[in-house]
Tab-separated table of C-alpha atoms in Angstrom:
chain	number	residue	atom	x	y	z
R	29	UNK	CA	25.765	-61.767	226.009
R	30	UNK	CA	26.619	-65.374	228.232
R	31	UNK	CA	25.968	-67.280	225.327
R	32	UNK	CA	27.966	-64.641	223.416
R	33	UNK	CA	30.968	-65.047	225.664
R	34	UNK	CA	30.733	-68.957	225.405
R	35	UNK	CA	31.202	-68.986	221.969
R	36	UNK	CA	33.408	-66.943	221.709
R	37	UNK	CA	35.704	-68.740	224.959
R	38	UNK	CA	34.763	-72.029	222.404
R	39	UNK	CA	36.314	-70.305	219.599
R	40	UNK	CA	39.551	-68.606	221.236
R	41	UNK	CA	40.126	-72.672	222.688
R	42	UNK	CA	39.418	-74.365	219.053
R	43	UNK	CA	42.506	-71.034	217.815
R	44	UNK	CA	44.470	-72.755	220.445
R	45	UNK	CA	44.326	-76.258	219.377
R	46	UNK	CA	45.498	-75.761	216.444
R	47	UNK	CA	48.126	-73.693	217.400
R	48	UNK	CA	49.141	-76.526	219.592
R	49	UNK	CA	48.412	-78.526	216.479
R	50	UNK	CA	50.870	-77.069	214.133
R	51	UNK	CA	53.279	-76.153	216.414
R	52	UNK	CA	53.708	-79.773	217.221
R	53	UNK	CA	53.870	-80.436	213.442
R	54	UNK	CA	55.955	-78.059	213.290
R	55	UNK	CA	58.613	-79.637	215.916
R	56	UNK	CA	58.065	-82.577	215.381
R	57	UNK	CA	59.318	-82.428	211.676
R	58	UNK	CA	62.021	-80.451	212.273
R	59	UNK	CA	63.513	-82.921	215.061
R	60	UNK	CA	63.166	-85.076	212.123
R	61	UNK	CA	64.693	-82.623	209.242
R	62	UNK	CA	67.437	-82.455	212.072
R	63	UNK	CA	67.708	-86.333	212.956
R	64	UNK	CA	67.860	-87.174	208.885
R	65	UNK	CA	70.160	-84.569	208.555
R	66	UNK	CA	72.622	-86.148	211.120
R	67	UNK	CA	72.475	-89.238	209.945
R	68	UNK	CA	73.492	-88.110	207.035
R	69	UNK	CA	76.410	-86.167	207.606
R	70	UNK	CA	77.476	-89.673	209.852
R	71	UNK	CA	77.398	-91.062	205.817
R	72	UNK	CA	78.946	-88.589	204.551
R	73	UNK	CA	82.081	-88.143	206.897
R	74	UNK	CA	84.990	-85.882	206.055
R	75	UNK	CA	86.224	-86.177	202.079
R	76	UNK	CA	88.614	-88.844	201.808
R	77	UNK	CA	90.294	-90.763	198.807
R	78	UNK	CA	92.292	-94.710	198.072
R	79	UNK	CA	95.097	-95.562	196.551
R	80	UNK	CA	95.068	-99.113	195.500
R	81	UNK	CA	99.506	-98.688	196.153
R	82	UNK	CA	98.178	-98.660	199.905
R	83	UNK	CA	95.990	-100.270	202.783
R	84	UNK	CA	92.527	-100.767	201.212
R	85	UNK	CA	91.327	-97.889	203.262
R	86	UNK	CA	90.015	-94.418	203.142
R	87	UNK	CA	92.602	-91.727	204.691
R	88	UNK	CA	92.596	-88.389	204.857
R	89	UNK	CA	91.280	-86.179	201.657
R	90	UNK	CA	94.858	-86.302	199.933
R	91	UNK	CA	97.581	-88.770	199.634
R	92	UNK	CA	100.761	-88.847	197.407
R	93	UNK	CA	102.918	-91.497	196.128
R	94	UNK	CA	106.275	-91.100	194.131
R	95	UNK	CA	105.479	-92.925	190.567
R	96	UNK	CA	107.649	-92.566	187.768
R	97	UNK	CA	105.460	-95.049	184.889
R	98	UNK	CA	103.879	-92.903	181.900
R	99	UNK	CA	100.328	-93.414	181.681
R	100	UNK	CA	100.510	-92.619	177.919
R	101	UNK	CA	101.500	-95.394	175.206
R	102	UNK	CA	104.393	-93.775	173.323
R	103	UNK	CA	102.074	-90.204	173.153
R	104	UNK	CA	98.933	-92.162	172.808
R	105	UNK	CA	96.411	-92.039	175.506
R	106	UNK	CA	93.133	-93.364	175.437
R	107	UNK	CA	90.354	-91.861	178.297
R	108	UNK	CA	86.996	-93.262	179.356
R	109	UNK	CA	83.962	-91.383	181.452
R	110	UNK	CA	81.219	-94.005	182.789
R	111	UNK	CA	77.885	-93.537	184.808
R	112	UNK	CA	78.467	-97.583	186.326
R	113	UNK	CA	74.878	-96.379	187.940
R	114	UNK	CA	76.378	-98.242	191.469
R	115	UNK	CA	76.969	-102.153	189.064
R	116	UNK	CA	72.889	-102.590	189.423
R	117	UNK	CA	72.672	-103.816	186.109
R	118	UNK	CA	74.107	-107.390	185.516
R	119	UNK	CA	76.405	-107.266	182.199
R	120	UNK	CA	78.619	-104.461	184.005
R	121	UNK	CA	81.351	-106.738	183.802
R	122	UNK	CA	82.182	-107.647	180.435
R	123	UNK	CA	81.722	-104.034	179.856
R	124	UNK	CA	83.974	-102.089	182.073
R	125	UNK	CA	86.670	-105.012	181.403
R	126	UNK	CA	86.398	-103.569	177.478
R	127	UNK	CA	86.485	-100.824	178.702
R	128	UNK	CA	89.942	-100.836	180.890
R	129	UNK	CA	91.325	-103.612	177.824
R	130	UNK	CA	90.880	-100.460	175.557
R	131	UNK	CA	91.696	-97.699	177.902
R	132	UNK	CA	94.933	-95.974	179.823
R	133	UNK	CA	92.214	-94.581	182.446
R	134	UNK	CA	88.565	-95.027	183.091
R	135	UNK	CA	87.133	-91.816	184.900
R	136	UNK	CA	83.460	-93.432	187.019
R	137	UNK	CA	80.497	-92.058	188.464
R	138	UNK	CA	78.850	-93.637	190.847
R	139	UNK	CA	80.721	-96.432	191.602
R	140	UNK	CA	79.400	-98.320	194.918
R	141	UNK	CA	82.691	-100.284	196.377
R	142	UNK	CA	80.996	-103.304	198.013
R	143	UNK	CA	82.744	-107.110	198.646
R	144	UNK	CA	81.883	-107.824	195.073
R	145	UNK	CA	83.588	-104.423	193.333
R	146	UNK	CA	86.286	-104.692	195.467
R	147	UNK	CA	86.914	-108.517	194.195
R	148	UNK	CA	86.644	-107.660	190.093
R	149	UNK	CA	89.110	-104.853	190.926
R	150	UNK	CA	91.892	-107.470	193.285
R	151	UNK	CA	91.722	-109.976	190.990
R	152	UNK	CA	92.376	-107.677	187.107
R	153	UNK	CA	95.034	-105.564	189.366
R	154	UNK	CA	94.095	-102.600	188.890
R	155	UNK	CA	95.658	-99.174	189.863
R	156	UNK	CA	92.836	-97.536	191.518
R	157	UNK	CA	92.173	-94.337	193.021
R	158	UNK	CA	88.181	-93.279	194.610
R	159	UNK	CA	87.154	-90.123	196.594
R	160	UNK	CA	84.609	-91.380	198.318
R	161	UNK	CA	81.068	-89.459	197.959
R	162	UNK	CA	79.442	-91.360	201.095
R	163	UNK	CA	79.751	-94.507	202.684
R	164	UNK	CA	75.863	-96.747	203.354
R	165	UNK	CA	75.759	-99.789	205.171
R	166	UNK	CA	79.481	-99.501	205.366
R	167	UNK	CA	80.104	-99.350	201.817
R	168	UNK	CA	81.928	-96.404	199.856
R	169	UNK	CA	80.302	-94.665	197.056
R	170	UNK	CA	81.842	-92.416	194.856
R	171	UNK	CA	83.690	-91.408	191.802
R	172	UNK	CA	86.580	-93.611	190.590
R	173	UNK	CA	89.779	-93.862	188.830
R	174	UNK	CA	90.786	-97.084	187.262
R	175	UNK	CA	94.550	-96.933	184.881
R	176	UNK	CA	97.470	-99.274	183.584
R	177	UNK	CA	99.753	-97.101	185.783
R	178	UNK	CA	99.493	-95.586	189.078
R	179	UNK	CA	98.505	-91.412	190.568
R	180	UNK	CA	100.930	-89.157	191.474
R	181	UNK	CA	98.479	-87.588	193.872
R	182	UNK	CA	95.145	-87.614	194.433
R	183	UNK	CA	92.472	-85.355	196.238
R	184	UNK	CA	88.842	-85.725	197.470
R	185	UNK	CA	86.793	-83.273	197.561
R	186	UNK	CA	82.601	-83.246	198.601
R	187	UNK	CA	80.128	-80.856	197.708
R	188	UNK	CA	76.438	-81.521	199.716
R	189	UNK	CA	73.486	-82.215	197.614
R	190	UNK	CA	71.081	-78.963	199.657
R	191	UNK	CA	67.767	-81.324	199.597
R	192	UNK	CA	69.281	-84.934	199.928
R	193	UNK	CA	72.116	-83.502	201.966
R	194	UNK	CA	74.002	-86.693	200.575
R	195	UNK	CA	77.903	-86.041	199.271
R	196	UNK	CA	78.790	-85.182	195.722
R	197	UNK	CA	82.693	-86.639	195.345
R	198	UNK	CA	84.942	-84.977	193.507
R	199	UNK	CA	88.882	-85.793	192.653
R	200	UNK	CA	91.192	-84.325	191.737
R	201	UNK	CA	94.235	-86.408	190.653
R	202	UNK	CA	98.037	-86.286	188.919
R	203	UNK	CA	100.130	-88.710	186.099
R	204	UNK	CA	102.735	-88.995	185.014
R	205	UNK	CA	103.203	-88.446	181.119
R	206	UNK	CA	106.313	-89.215	178.950
R	207	UNK	CA	107.074	-86.275	178.015
R	208	UNK	CA	108.211	-85.040	181.668
R	209	UNK	CA	104.905	-83.218	182.311
R	210	UNK	CA	101.920	-84.581	184.715
R	211	UNK	CA	98.387	-85.193	183.660
R	212	UNK	CA	95.960	-83.377	186.254
R	213	UNK	CA	92.288	-85.353	185.405
R	214	UNK	CA	89.577	-84.055	187.643
R	215	UNK	CA	86.396	-86.567	188.119
R	216	UNK	CA	83.203	-84.919	188.972
R	217	UNK	CA	79.833	-86.106	189.916
R	218	UNK	CA	77.219	-82.856	189.636
R	219	UNK	CA	75.315	-81.559	192.896
R	220	UNK	CA	72.391	-82.528	190.802
R	221	UNK	CA	68.929	-82.011	193.456
R	222	UNK	CA	70.221	-77.570	193.794
R	223	UNK	CA	67.549	-75.328	192.211
R	224	UNK	CA	69.410	-72.201	192.841
R	225	UNK	CA	72.771	-74.021	191.823
R	226	UNK	CA	75.049	-72.517	194.456
R	227	UNK	CA	76.150	-75.927	195.504
R	228	UNK	CA	76.547	-76.881	191.979
R	229	UNK	CA	78.811	-73.879	191.087
R	230	UNK	CA	80.363	-74.157	194.250
R	231	UNK	CA	80.990	-77.541	193.352
R	232	UNK	CA	82.822	-76.499	189.801
R	233	UNK	CA	84.772	-73.591	191.322
R	234	UNK	CA	86.975	-76.157	193.756
R	235	UNK	CA	89.016	-77.065	191.244
R	236	UNK	CA	89.731	-73.405	190.184
R	237	UNK	CA	92.998	-73.274	191.785
R	238	UNK	CA	94.131	-76.739	191.003
R	239	UNK	CA	93.749	-76.019	186.892
R	240	UNK	CA	94.368	-72.810	186.626
R	241	UNK	CA	98.149	-73.532	188.783
R	242	UNK	CA	98.466	-76.851	186.960
R	243	UNK	CA	101.680	-76.462	184.182
R	244	UNK	CA	100.134	-79.871	182.079
R	245	UNK	CA	98.128	-81.110	180.209
R	246	UNK	CA	94.098	-81.079	181.522
R	247	UNK	CA	90.982	-83.462	181.588
R	248	UNK	CA	88.305	-82.718	183.541
R	249	UNK	CA	84.802	-84.932	182.972
R	250	UNK	CA	82.331	-87.030	184.194
R	251	UNK	CA	78.402	-86.668	184.835
R	252	UNK	CA	77.750	-83.138	185.411
R	253	UNK	CA	73.784	-83.804	186.200
R	254	UNK	CA	73.913	-80.144	183.303
R	255	UNK	CA	69.882	-81.171	182.194
R	256	UNK	CA	69.067	-77.587	182.397
R	257	UNK	CA	70.496	-74.297	180.519
R	258	UNK	CA	71.541	-72.948	183.885
R	259	UNK	CA	73.378	-75.756	184.645
R	260	UNK	CA	75.523	-76.367	181.090
R	261	UNK	CA	76.108	-72.254	181.166
R	262	UNK	CA	78.141	-72.587	184.086
R	263	UNK	CA	79.578	-75.164	183.065
R	264	UNK	CA	80.816	-73.937	179.518
R	265	UNK	CA	81.811	-70.489	181.482
R	266	UNK	CA	83.677	-72.471	183.886
R	267	UNK	CA	85.749	-74.048	181.263
R	268	UNK	CA	86.345	-71.364	179.039
R	269	UNK	CA	88.296	-69.331	181.498
R	270	UNK	CA	90.321	-72.530	182.353
R	271	UNK	CA	90.671	-72.420	178.727
R	272	UNK	CA	88.955	-75.618	178.486
R	273	UNK	CA	87.925	-77.519	174.895
R	274	UNK	CA	85.064	-80.094	175.063
R	275	UNK	CA	85.764	-83.197	172.944
R	276	UNK	CA	82.878	-83.916	169.958
R	277	UNK	CA	81.617	-86.783	169.063
R	278	UNK	CA	81.321	-88.697	165.933
R	279	UNK	CA	78.864	-91.122	167.309
R	280	UNK	CA	77.611	-89.268	170.243
R	281	UNK	CA	74.721	-91.169	172.386
R	282	UNK	CA	75.145	-90.048	175.670
R	283	UNK	CA	72.282	-89.945	178.387
R	284	UNK	CA	70.399	-87.124	177.097
R	285	UNK	CA	67.706	-85.481	179.717
R	286	UNK	CA	65.302	-82.544	178.842
R	287	UNK	CA	67.254	-82.581	175.430
R	288	UNK	CA	71.050	-81.773	177.255
R	289	UNK	CA	73.428	-83.840	177.551
R	290	UNK	CA	74.646	-84.906	181.654
R	291	UNK	CA	77.853	-86.556	180.411
R	292	UNK	CA	80.977	-84.102	179.136
R	293	UNK	CA	84.976	-84.787	178.639
R	294	UNK	CA	86.846	-81.075	178.847
R	295	UNK	CA	90.368	-81.023	177.345
R	296	UNK	CA	93.603	-79.180	177.108
R	297	UNK	CA	96.686	-79.465	176.254
R	298	UNK	CA	96.166	-82.606	174.203
R	299	UNK	CA	95.465	-83.264	170.634
R	300	UNK	CA	91.789	-84.487	170.554
R	301	UNK	CA	92.193	-87.684	167.603
R	302	UNK	CA	88.511	-89.280	168.581
R	303	UNK	CA	85.706	-89.496	170.494
R	304	UNK	CA	82.542	-91.634	170.766
R	305	UNK	CA	79.666	-92.382	173.037
R	306	UNK	CA	77.926	-95.770	171.922
R	307	UNK	CA	74.982	-97.766	173.493
R	308	UNK	CA	75.135	-99.914	176.451
R	309	UNK	CA	72.041	-101.754	178.519
R	310	UNK	CA	75.378	-101.811	181.158
R	311	UNK	CA	73.943	-99.004	182.891
R	312	UNK	CA	71.581	-95.828	182.821
R	313	UNK	CA	74.228	-93.852	181.105
R	314	UNK	CA	76.369	-94.912	178.483
R	315	UNK	CA	80.353	-94.294	178.356
R	316	UNK	CA	82.233	-91.754	176.333
R	317	UNK	CA	85.595	-92.932	174.865
R	318	UNK	CA	88.207	-90.735	173.719
R	319	UNK	CA	92.143	-90.876	171.879
R	320	UNK	CA	94.210	-88.231	172.709
R	321	UNK	CA	98.183	-87.750	171.321
R	322	UNK	CA	100.642	-85.531	173.809
R	323	UNK	CA	101.637	-82.534	172.087
């Protein structure tokens, strides 16, 4: 009987040790996660926008400046879309230069505003608008518009990745047109790690009111990360509700994952003349190039 009590007490002590071990592990992991989330939240900061015609720092989530110069050229408008892959490839500069020479507006995703990129933009004297997703080592990363003429207005939005917690950015801007209208441009880098697609859908719903209220042409474009059918369905449903058409490509080398394209351009109130996506080694994505005529 005594021997049985000893075994039982020993067993109970063993169970308590295991419980304590798991509890300590749980508390340690929880503490690390809280610390990680806190650090990433600091990197993300608040949604902020930068416009090149103002001092070179990020301000509040919206910025406005008067501009009357139309972005189109006698009713023609060339627009490119490209995930620049944080300028990791050695030959990004000549490809971006070619895109800016051939297009009135270039929408970039994964733009990394380090010193090299700042110098490049300053030397080329582009008009730049950027929505910060997050800062890493004090270097802003996010989506950026590079254009021949300045934007009238720009607003930045953030959506946090549910898993990794880094923010993806959306840039909503307006550019004057020769018709007297305003071109509404949404440059969006889609949330990538979202099993339930709640954050992914919320990111697109952020722009609903802007597009619905706008009276004039609209461009919705970017790297949407539509690598599964559920993601693509959300985008198509939203585009249909907003009466946006997707560009149809004569040459289509857009990056695909599981057979589905990641990069898209939707439009409204414009006539599409042509659209192509040609191959490049300057990024892990191939750029989209389009030409439109104003109606």
